[in-house]
Amino acid sequence: MKKAYNLAKITHDKDQETVQSICIKQIQFNEEKQEFNKRPNKTGHRSMPRSTSQSSTDSFSSVSNESSEDELSPQNKQQKNSSGFSDFCIKNIKQADFGRKEIEIAQQEMPALMILRKKTGGEKPLAGANVVGCTHITAQTAVLIETLAALGARCRWSACNIFSTQNAVAAALAEGGISVFAWKGESEDDFWWCIDQCVAADGWQPNLILDDGGDMTHWIYKKHPSSFKKLKGIVEESVTGVYRLYQLSTKGKLCIPAMNVNDSVTKQKFDNLYCCKESIVDGLKRTTDVMFGGKQVVVCGYGEVGKGSCAALKALGAVVYVTEVDPICALQACMDGFRVITLTEIIRQVDMVITCTGNRNIVGREHFDKMKSGCIVCNMGHSNTEIDLASLQTTELKWQRVRPHVDHIIWPDGKRVILLAEGRLLNLSCSTVPSFVLSITATTQALALIELYNAPDGRYKQDIYLLPKKMDEYVASLHLPKTWTLQTKLLQVLNFSDSCSSLNGATAPSAVEWTEDNISFTLSLSCSLCS
């Protein structure tokens, strides 16, 4: 029982100058009702890094503050929602109400998905679709998952990152009847177990994959080849996952069509650029309390993620350097006022190293050895392979956990390098991301799934496809009213009224059709700006 004391009344006697009256009121707290405000008590250190969090409850994000009621893996306990549904594995189903509030907040900033529910929910364009997903499980992706369910799909979901799951949101999904297998702080074994639970359930045959990083695709291809051949298609949203798809295609082993959402304009220009621009500072501040003014920072890679990261850091007064092997991107960095340099040339003087390349071992042991004490190292790419962590797992280096997702790597001479999130994706591991930008990507993903599922036989071959620009424009148009209310002017600018009329012979069509690269596309919903 916790006690708190209120000194309600203190009076002084003029003659004796002593306290005459102190009213002390004891206040009793119900600890169960304070569940979401507790801080975990466990603060142990570890000598070597592992791919699991020190405590699955550690986070500075409101959506991830957890009760430290037990340290058991969720695999070891049976949970049911209020309806008796138990086909899920999460941290704590009791947090569902809190997670629901987080989802409702995200919905306010995700207008296009809500429009899809309203316009197509009655038609159920995904009726009969069995979607297995492997993405970050956050309030924003929960809105996408529930949108797919509202459109008729059955969904089973796992996390693509062991640190990014918001446990309360996972609980809300489970309470709503979604089979979700994820919790913050999974081990590597937990990670693959959760993916397998999504695929290998009794009486379940997935026919669509929504992937972020290619892990779900890789697992089904390797472990369930018969199920892989029965899929209608794959939707992939990350550069890492797309690269893995092209590897399969090059080897002639991609036997189903795939949609490359990562290279869609809506993904590159909004999610990769603006999302990272706003979230990188949030992740760094929450973990290190660093001040950026005057700091020297090197950003490895000047793609869209690198561009957004550099812009945010420069705006706060940091001196930013860029490493880039692509001559076009390198020239862009120069034109934007950044000095393009090699990592070896600048590594001794920088205060911060940020990787944004999608490649392997960009920062190696030779770079770590040259860093000055206090240098912060983090990754904004999908995979932690950008930082050569294996080279740091040696007996002469000591690892010390000083904060959730913050490790000090200590050299024999006392030098300390600060590693964030064990080299995993900084913003989603250590902070949150803007719902509005995520809405753009999520809407594109939903439309890609609808297209793959409803496409007639023969429209797509065993290849990788990009969504047409017209669909990107459509997604953008659904979001413009959120920031610009002059919808009549918007119609004139985008010419949606004319294009819809010419394609369908009506001013308020129930479908928008077009042909691009000899492939016919159909949006089986009304354009919200035309109707």
mmCIF file of N, CA and C in Angstrom, residues 87-140:
data_model
loop_
_atom_site.group_PDB
_atom_site.id
_atom_site.type_symbol
_atom_site.label_atom_id
_atom_site.label_comp_id
_atom_site.label_asym_id
_atom_site.label_seq_id
_atom_site.Cartn_x
_atom_site.Cartn_y
_atom_site.Cartn_z
ATOM 1 N N ASP A 87 -6.985 -16.598 -29.802
ATOM 2 C CA ASP A 87 -6.021 -16.846 -30.875
ATOM 3 C C ASP A 87 -5.115 -15.625 -31.063
ATOM 4 N N PHE A 88 -4.308 -15.362 -30.057
ATOM 5 C CA PHE A 88 -3.359 -14.258 -30.094
ATOM 6 C C PHE A 88 -2.306 -14.490 -29.021
ATOM 7 N N CYS A 89 -1.231 -13.727 -29.112
ATOM 8 C CA CYS A 89 -0.189 -13.788 -28.083
ATOM 9 C C CYS A 89 0.416 -12.393 -27.944
ATOM 10 N N ILE A 90 0.088 -11.741 -26.861
ATOM 11 C CA ILE A 90 0.527 -10.367 -26.608
ATOM 12 C C ILE A 90 0.995 -10.260 -25.166
ATOM 13 N N LYS A 91 1.388 -9.064 -24.758
ATOM 14 C CA LYS A 91 1.900 -8.880 -23.408
ATOM 15 C C LYS A 91 0.810 -8.900 -22.354
ATOM 16 N N ASN A 92 -0.263 -8.126 -22.571
ATOM 17 C CA ASN A 92 -1.268 -7.994 -21.525
ATOM 18 C C ASN A 92 -2.589 -7.524 -22.113
ATOM 19 N N ILE A 93 -3.572 -8.400 -22.163
ATOM 20 C CA ILE A 93 -4.869 -8.080 -22.747
ATOM 21 C C ILE A 93 -5.602 -7.022 -21.932
ATOM 22 N N LYS A 94 -5.229 -6.837 -20.674
ATOM 23 C CA LYS A 94 -5.897 -5.856 -19.817
ATOM 24 C C LYS A 94 -5.656 -4.420 -20.275
ATOM 25 N N GLN A 95 -4.707 -4.215 -21.137
ATOM 26 C CA GLN A 95 -4.397 -2.863 -21.599
ATOM 27 C C GLN A 95 -5.205 -2.459 -22.834
ATOM 28 N N ALA A 96 -6.190 -3.263 -23.195
ATOM 29 C CA ALA A 96 -6.935 -3.038 -24.439
ATOM 30 C C ALA A 96 -7.638 -1.685 -24.462
ATOM 31 N N ASP A 97 -8.237 -1.278 -23.347
ATOM 32 C CA ASP A 97 -8.959 -0.004 -23.330
ATOM 33 C C ASP A 97 -8.014 1.163 -23.606
ATOM 34 N N PHE A 98 -6.835 1.108 -23.021
ATOM 35 C CA PHE A 98 -5.853 2.172 -23.238
ATOM 36 C C PHE A 98 -5.399 2.181 -24.696
ATOM 37 N N GLY A 99 -5.144 0.999 -25.255
ATOM 38 C CA GLY A 99 -4.744 0.904 -26.657
ATOM 39 C C GLY A 99 -5.824 1.394 -27.601
ATOM 40 N N ARG A 100 -7.092 1.154 -27.238
ATOM 41 C CA ARG A 100 -8.189 1.620 -28.087
ATOM 42 C C ARG A 100 -8.188 3.139 -28.170
ATOM 43 N N LYS A 101 -7.903 3.806 -27.077
ATOM 44 C CA LYS A 101 -7.845 5.274 -27.095
ATOM 45 C C LYS A 101 -6.729 5.761 -28.019
ATOM 46 N N GLU A 102 -5.601 5.052 -28.014
ATOM 47 C CA GLU A 102 -4.491 5.426 -28.896
ATOM 48 C C GLU A 102 -4.876 5.267 -30.366
ATOM 49 N N ILE A 103 -5.590 4.211 -30.683
ATOM 50 C CA ILE A 103 -6.037 3.972 -32.059
ATOM 51 C C ILE A 103 -7.017 5.059 -32.487
ATOM 52 N N GLU A 104 -7.919 5.432 -31.600
ATOM 53 C CA GLU A 104 -8.896 6.470 -31.926
ATOM 54 C C GLU A 104 -8.221 7.814 -32.176
ATOM 55 N N ILE A 105 -7.158 8.099 -31.440
ATOM 56 C CA ILE A 105 -6.403 9.335 -31.680
ATOM 57 C C ILE A 105 -5.770 9.295 -33.073
ATOM 58 N N ALA A 106 -5.167 8.138 -33.420
ATOM 59 C CA ALA A 106 -4.525 8.000 -34.732
ATOM 60 C C ALA A 106 -5.534 8.148 -35.863
ATOM 61 N N GLN A 107 -6.746 7.657 -35.674
ATOM 62 C CA GLN A 107 -7.761 7.729 -36.721
ATOM 63 C C GLN A 107 -8.053 9.166 -37.141
ATOM 64 N N GLN A 108 -7.926 10.098 -36.210
ATOM 65 C CA GLN A 108 -8.215 11.493 -36.524
ATOM 66 C C GLN A 108 -7.245 12.065 -37.551
ATOM 67 N N GLU A 109 -6.043 11.488 -37.621
ATOM 68 C CA GLU A 109 -5.021 11.970 -38.539
ATOM 69 C C GLU A 109 -4.835 11.041 -39.740
ATOM 70 N N MET A 110 -5.750 10.097 -39.935
ATOM 71 C CA MET A 110 -5.627 9.145 -41.038
ATOM 72 C C MET A 110 -6.909 9.154 -41.864
ATOM 73 N N PRO A 111 -7.186 10.274 -42.537
ATOM 74 C CA PRO A 111 -8.488 10.455 -43.192
ATOM 75 C C PRO A 111 -8.757 9.495 -44.335
ATOM 76 N N ALA A 112 -7.743 9.157 -45.109
ATOM 77 C CA ALA A 112 -7.990 8.348 -46.308
ATOM 78 C C ALA A 112 -8.468 6.940 -45.953
ATOM 79 N N LEU A 113 -7.889 6.350 -44.909
ATOM 80 C CA LEU A 113 -8.334 5.015 -44.510
ATOM 81 C C LEU A 113 -9.778 5.049 -44.023
ATOM 82 N N MET A 114 -10.138 6.105 -43.337
ATOM 83 C CA MET A 114 -11.520 6.204 -42.880
ATOM 84 C C MET A 114 -12.465 6.381 -44.066
ATOM 85 N N ILE A 115 -11.998 7.094 -45.109
ATOM 86 C CA ILE A 115 -12.805 7.235 -46.327
ATOM 87 C C ILE A 115 -12.968 5.879 -47.006
ATOM 88 N N LEU A 116 -11.897 5.075 -47.051
ATOM 89 C CA LEU A 116 -11.999 3.742 -47.653
ATOM 90 C C LEU A 116 -13.037 2.899 -46.934
ATOM 91 N N ARG A 117 -13.058 2.971 -45.622
ATOM 92 C CA ARG A 117 -14.058 2.209 -44.866
ATOM 93 C C ARG A 117 -15.471 2.655 -45.239
ATOM 94 N N LYS A 118 -15.646 3.967 -45.351
ATOM 95 C CA LYS A 118 -16.970 4.503 -45.642
ATOM 96 C C LYS A 118 -17.410 4.195 -47.066
ATOM 97 N N LYS A 119 -16.487 4.320 -48.021
ATOM 98 C CA LYS A 119 -16.855 4.181 -49.428
ATOM 99 C C LYS A 119 -16.963 2.733 -49.880
ATOM 100 N N THR A 120 -16.145 1.860 -49.307
ATOM 101 C CA THR A 120 -16.109 0.490 -49.826
ATOM 102 C C THR A 120 -16.527 -0.552 -48.808
ATOM 103 N N GLY A 121 -16.786 -0.152 -47.588
ATOM 104 C CA GLY A 121 -17.118 -1.138 -46.566
ATOM 105 C C GLY A 121 -18.304 -1.999 -46.924
ATOM 106 N N GLY A 122 -19.320 -1.380 -47.551
ATOM 107 C CA GLY A 122 -20.495 -2.145 -47.933
ATOM 108 C C GLY A 122 -20.214 -3.160 -49.017
ATOM 109 N N GLU A 123 -19.258 -2.845 -49.885
ATOM 110 C CA GLU A 123 -18.930 -3.744 -50.987
ATOM 111 C C GLU A 123 -18.022 -4.892 -50.562
ATOM 112 N N LYS A 124 -17.270 -4.720 -49.477
ATOM 113 C CA LYS A 124 -16.332 -5.742 -48.985
ATOM 114 C C LYS A 124 -15.397 -6.229 -50.097
ATOM 115 N N PRO A 125 -14.563 -5.354 -50.652
ATOM 116 C CA PRO A 125 -13.688 -5.773 -51.759
ATOM 117 C C PRO A 125 -12.636 -6.797 -51.353
ATOM 118 N N LEU A 126 -12.427 -7.000 -50.059
ATOM 119 C CA LEU A 126 -11.470 -8.013 -49.602
ATOM 120 C C LEU A 126 -12.159 -9.207 -48.956
ATOM 121 N N ALA A 127 -13.436 -9.384 -49.207
ATOM 122 C CA ALA A 127 -14.149 -10.546 -48.672
ATOM 123 C C ALA A 127 -13.503 -11.821 -49.182
ATOM 124 N N GLY A 128 -13.146 -12.702 -48.287
ATOM 125 C CA GLY A 128 -12.466 -13.947 -48.651
ATOM 126 C C GLY A 128 -10.962 -13.857 -48.641
ATOM 127 N N ALA A 129 -10.410 -12.665 -48.467
ATOM 128 C CA ALA A 129 -8.951 -12.503 -48.425
ATOM 129 C C ALA A 129 -8.423 -12.892 -47.050
ATOM 130 N N ASN A 130 -7.378 -13.676 -47.037
ATOM 131 C CA ASN A 130 -6.678 -14.050 -45.808
ATOM 132 C C ASN A 130 -5.306 -13.382 -45.825
ATOM 133 N N VAL A 131 -5.171 -12.315 -45.070
ATOM 134 C CA VAL A 131 -3.968 -11.488 -45.115
ATOM 135 C C VAL A 131 -3.078 -11.789 -43.912
ATOM 136 N N VAL A 132 -1.827 -12.138 -44.187
ATOM 137 C CA VAL A 132 -0.835 -12.237 -43.118
ATOM 138 C C VAL A 132 0.066 -11.010 -43.223
ATOM 139 N N GLY A 133 0.270 -10.348 -42.092
ATOM 140 C CA GLY A 133 1.049 -9.129 -42.097
ATOM 141 C C GLY A 133 2.230 -9.208 -41.157
ATOM 142 N N CYS A 134 3.280 -8.508 -41.530
ATOM 143 C CA CYS A 134 4.461 -8.398 -40.679
ATOM 144 C C CYS A 134 4.942 -6.956 -40.791
ATOM 145 N N THR A 135 4.464 -6.107 -39.892
ATOM 146 C CA THR A 135 4.782 -4.686 -39.911
ATOM 147 C C THR A 135 5.041 -4.232 -38.472
ATOM 148 N N HIS A 136 5.360 -2.953 -38.314
ATOM 149 C CA HIS A 136 5.395 -2.380 -36.979
ATOM 150 C C HIS A 136 3.965 -2.364 -36.447
ATOM 151 N N ILE A 137 3.770 -2.789 -35.215
ATOM 152 C CA ILE A 137 2.425 -2.790 -34.640
ATOM 153 C C ILE A 137 2.297 -1.567 -33.748
ATOM 154 N N THR A 138 1.771 -0.512 -34.347
ATOM 155 C CA THR A 138 1.582 0.763 -33.679
ATOM 156 C C THR A 138 0.133 1.187 -33.861
ATOM 157 N N ALA A 139 -0.226 2.305 -33.263
ATOM 158 C CA ALA A 139 -1.597 2.791 -33.409
ATOM 159 C C ALA A 139 -1.936 3.038 -34.870
ATOM 160 N N GLN A 140 -0.943 3.494 -35.642
ATOM 161 C CA GLN A 140 -1.196 3.812 -37.049
ATOM 162 C C GLN A 140 -1.442 2.542 -37.879
#
